[in-house]
């Protein structure tokens, strides 16, 4: 549910931290905890906050997008899933979209989840990688994102996946971006 800043302010109690402070606390907790479970929970919460446009400025100020990208390099499949989900949510906002799309390393790590066959990956991670790429694509970056390696990876997903959601998304991606 999308919320207004007034709604958030009215709903908070006197002693509750405001939304920006709460988001800062989450980032701090993620950065300082040694508990994998705590990191997973915090990243999942941040990914959930990333779908609501009222949070975009706050998330930009505290560089949450970097946490999402960093999570993609981690070994834990849930950190990867929540990081990719956060990117899919946050890349609708133009600053975040430009930040993600303008760095080839960011695109490379996102596409790596599609280009390379991985055994320890969740369905949601693959789906969110496809969605993120769809949302990032524009006329300026198509040639750098829509590579033959990516096409081969998506074609493999389409053919090999036993999951109908993945094969359907792969088919749509190929139809929309490669078979034009």
CSV table of C-alpha atoms in Angstrom, one decimal:
chain,number,residue,atom,x,y,z
A,1,UNK,CA,0.0,0.0,0.0
A,2,UNK,CA,1.4,3.4,-1.0
A,3,UNK,CA,1.4,5.9,1.8
A,4,UNK,CA,1.6,9.7,2.1
A,5,UNK,CA,4.1,11.4,4.3
A,6,UNK,CA,1.2,12.9,6.3
A,7,UNK,CA,-0.3,9.4,6.8
A,8,UNK,CA,3.0,8.1,8.1
A,9,UNK,CA,3.4,11.1,10.4
A,10,UNK,CA,-0.1,10.9,11.8
A,11,UNK,CA,0.2,7.1,12.4
A,12,UNK,CA,3.5,7.3,14.3
A,13,UNK,CA,3.4,7.7,18.1
A,14,UNK,CA,5.2,10.5,19.9
A,15,UNK,CA,8.1,8.3,21.0
A,16,UNK,CA,8.4,6.4,17.7
A,17,UNK,CA,11.3,7.2,15.5
A,18,UNK,CA,10.3,8.8,12.2
A,19,UNK,CA,10.5,6.8,9.0
A,20,UNK,CA,13.8,8.2,8.0
A,21,UNK,CA,15.3,7.4,11.4
A,22,UNK,CA,13.9,3.9,11.3
A,23,UNK,CA,15.4,3.3,7.9
A,24,UNK,CA,18.7,4.6,9.2
A,25,UNK,CA,18.5,2.2,12.1
A,26,UNK,CA,17.9,-0.7,9.8
A,27,UNK,CA,20.9,0.2,7.7
A,28,UNK,CA,23.0,0.5,10.8
A,29,UNK,CA,21.8,-2.9,12.1
A,30,UNK,CA,22.6,-4.5,8.8
A,31,UNK,CA,26.1,-3.0,8.8
A,32,UNK,CA,26.9,-4.0,12.4
A,33,UNK,CA,25.3,-7.3,13.0
A,34,UNK,CA,27.2,-10.6,12.6
A,35,UNK,CA,24.0,-12.6,12.6
A,36,UNK,CA,23.1,-13.9,9.1
A,37,UNK,CA,19.4,-14.2,10.1
A,38,UNK,CA,19.3,-10.6,11.3
A,39,UNK,CA,20.9,-9.5,8.0
A,40,UNK,CA,18.3,-11.4,6.1
A,41,UNK,CA,15.4,-9.9,8.1
A,42,UNK,CA,16.8,-6.3,7.8
A,43,UNK,CA,17.4,-6.6,4.0
A,44,UNK,CA,13.9,-8.1,3.5
A,45,UNK,CA,12.4,-5.1,5.4
A,46,UNK,CA,14.4,-2.6,3.4
A,47,UNK,CA,13.3,-4.3,0.2
A,48,UNK,CA,9.7,-4.0,1.3
A,49,UNK,CA,10.2,-0.3,2.0
A,50,UNK,CA,11.6,0.1,-1.4
A,51,UNK,CA,8.4,-0.3,-3.3
A,52,UNK,CA,6.7,2.8,-1.9
A,53,UNK,CA,7.6,6.1,-3.6
A,54,UNK,CA,7.3,8.0,-0.3
A,55,UNK,CA,10.5,6.3,0.8
A,56,UNK,CA,12.6,6.9,-2.3
A,57,UNK,CA,14.3,10.1,-1.1
A,58,UNK,CA,15.1,8.6,2.3
A,59,UNK,CA,16.4,5.4,0.8
A,60,UNK,CA,18.6,7.5,-1.6
A,61,UNK,CA,20.0,9.5,1.2
A,62,UNK,CA,21.2,6.4,3.1
A,63,UNK,CA,22.4,4.5,0.0
A,64,UNK,CA,20.2,1.5,0.4
A,65,UNK,CA,20.7,0.6,-3.2
A,66,UNK,CA,24.3,-0.2,-2.4
A,67,UNK,CA,23.2,-2.7,0.2
A,68,UNK,CA,21.0,-4.4,-2.3
A,69,UNK,CA,23.8,-4.6,-4.9
A,70,UNK,CA,26.3,-5.8,-2.2
A,71,UNK,CA,23.9,-8.5,-1.3
A,72,UNK,CA,24.1,-9.9,-4.8
A,73,UNK,CA,27.8,-10.7,-4.2
A,74,UNK,CA,27.0,-12.7,-1.0
A,75,UNK,CA,26.9,-16.5,-0.8
A,76,UNK,CA,23.6,-16.7,1.1
A,77,UNK,CA,20.7,-17.2,-1.3
A,78,UNK,CA,18.2,-15.3,0.9
A,79,UNK,CA,20.5,-12.2,0.9
A,80,UNK,CA,20.7,-12.5,-2.9
A,81,UNK,CA,16.9,-12.8,-3.1
A,82,UNK,CA,16.2,-9.8,-0.9
A,83,UNK,CA,18.9,-7.8,-2.6
A,84,UNK,CA,17.5,-8.5,-6.1
A,85,UNK,CA,13.9,-7.9,-4.8
A,86,UNK,CA,15.0,-4.5,-3.4
A,87,UNK,CA,16.6,-3.6,-6.8
A,88,UNK,CA,13.4,-4.6,-8.6
A,89,UNK,CA,11.4,-2.3,-6.3
A,90,UNK,CA,13.7,0.7,-6.1
A,91,UNK,CA,14.7,0.9,-9.8
A,92,UNK,CA,11.4,2.5,-10.7
A,93,UNK,CA,12.7,5.7,-9.2
A,94,UNK,CA,14.8,7.7,-11.7
A,95,UNK,CA,17.9,8.4,-9.6
A,96,UNK,CA,18.1,4.8,-8.5
A,97,UNK,CA,17.5,3.6,-12.0
A,98,UNK,CA,20.3,5.8,-13.4
A,99,UNK,CA,22.7,4.8,-10.6
A,100,UNK,CA,22.1,1.1,-11.2
A,101,UNK,CA,22.1,1.3,-15.0
A,102,UNK,CA,25.1,3.6,-15.3
A,103,UNK,CA,27.6,1.2,-13.8
A,104,UNK,CA,28.6,-1.8,-15.9
A,105,UNK,CA,29.5,-3.7,-12.7
A,106,UNK,CA,25.9,-3.4,-11.4
A,107,UNK,CA,24.5,-4.6,-14.7
A,108,UNK,CA,27.0,-7.5,-14.8
A,109,UNK,CA,26.1,-8.8,-11.4
A,110,UNK,CA,22.4,-8.6,-12.1
A,111,UNK,CA,22.7,-10.4,-15.5
A,112,UNK,CA,25.1,-13.0,-14.0
A,113,UNK,CA,22.0,-14.5,-12.3
A,114,UNK,CA,20.6,-15.2,-15.7
A,115,UNK,CA,23.7,-15.8,-17.8
A,116,UNK,CA,25.3,-18.4,-15.6
A,117,UNK,CA,23.6,-21.6,-14.4
A,118,UNK,CA,23.4,-21.6,-10.7
A,119,UNK,CA,22.2,-24.3,-8.4
A,120,UNK,CA,21.8,-22.3,-5.2
A,121,UNK,CA,19.4,-19.6,-6.3
A,122,UNK,CA,15.7,-19.0,-5.6
A,123,UNK,CA,13.0,-18.6,-8.1
A,124,UNK,CA,12.3,-15.1,-6.8
A,125,UNK,CA,15.9,-14.1,-7.4
A,126,UNK,CA,15.6,-15.1,-11.1
A,127,UNK,CA,12.2,-13.5,-11.6
A,128,UNK,CA,13.4,-10.2,-9.9
A,129,UNK,CA,16.6,-10.2,-12.0
A,130,UNK,CA,14.4,-10.4,-15.2
A,131,UNK,CA,12.0,-7.7,-13.9
A,132,UNK,CA,14.9,-5.4,-12.8
A,133,UNK,CA,16.5,-5.6,-16.3
A,134,UNK,CA,13.1,-4.9,-17.9
A,135,UNK,CA,12.7,-1.8,-15.7
A,136,UNK,CA,16.3,-0.6,-16.3
A,137,UNK,CA,16.2,-0.9,-20.1
A,138,UNK,CA,15.9,2.2,-22.1
A,139,UNK,CA,17.1,3.4,-25.5
A,140,UNK,CA,20.5,4.5,-24.1
A,141,UNK,CA,21.5,1.3,-22.4
A,142,UNK,CA,19.9,-1.4,-24.6
A,143,UNK,CA,23.1,-2.3,-26.4
A,144,UNK,CA,25.0,-2.8,-23.2
A,145,UNK,CA,22.4,-4.9,-21.4
A,146,UNK,CA,20.9,-6.9,-24.3
A,147,UNK,CA,24.0,-9.0,-25.0
A,148,UNK,CA,24.2,-12.4,-26.7
A,149,UNK,CA,25.3,-14.0,-23.4
A,150,UNK,CA,22.1,-12.6,-21.7
A,151,UNK,CA,20.0,-13.9,-24.6
A,152,UNK,CA,21.6,-17.3,-24.3
A,153,UNK,CA,20.9,-17.4,-20.6
A,154,UNK,CA,17.3,-16.3,-21.0
A,155,UNK,CA,16.8,-18.9,-23.7
A,156,UNK,CA,18.3,-21.6,-21.4
A,157,UNK,CA,15.9,-20.5,-18.6
A,158,UNK,CA,13.0,-20.7,-21.1
A,159,UNK,CA,13.9,-24.2,-22.2
A,160,UNK,CA,15.2,-25.7,-18.9
A,161,UNK,CA,13.0,-24.3,-16.2
A,162,UNK,CA,10.4,-26.5,-14.7
A,163,UNK,CA,8.9,-23.4,-13.1
A,164,UNK,CA,6.1,-21.9,-15.2
A,165,UNK,CA,6.7,-18.4,-13.9
A,166,UNK,CA,10.4,-18.4,-14.9
A,167,UNK,CA,9.7,-19.9,-18.4
A,168,UNK,CA,6.8,-17.4,-18.9
A,169,UNK,CA,9.0,-14.4,-17.9
A,170,UNK,CA,11.9,-15.7,-20.0
A,171,UNK,CA,9.5,-16.0,-23.0
A,172,UNK,CA,8.1,-12.5,-22.5
A,173,UNK,CA,11.6,-11.0,-22.1
A,174,UNK,CA,12.8,-12.7,-25.4
A,175,UNK,CA,9.7,-11.6,-27.2
A,176,UNK,CA,9.8,-8.0,-26.0
A,177,UNK,CA,13.5,-7.3,-26.3
A,178,UNK,CA,15.2,-9.8,-28.6
A,179,UNK,CA,12.5,-10.7,-31.2
A,180,UNK,CA,11.6,-7.1,-32.2
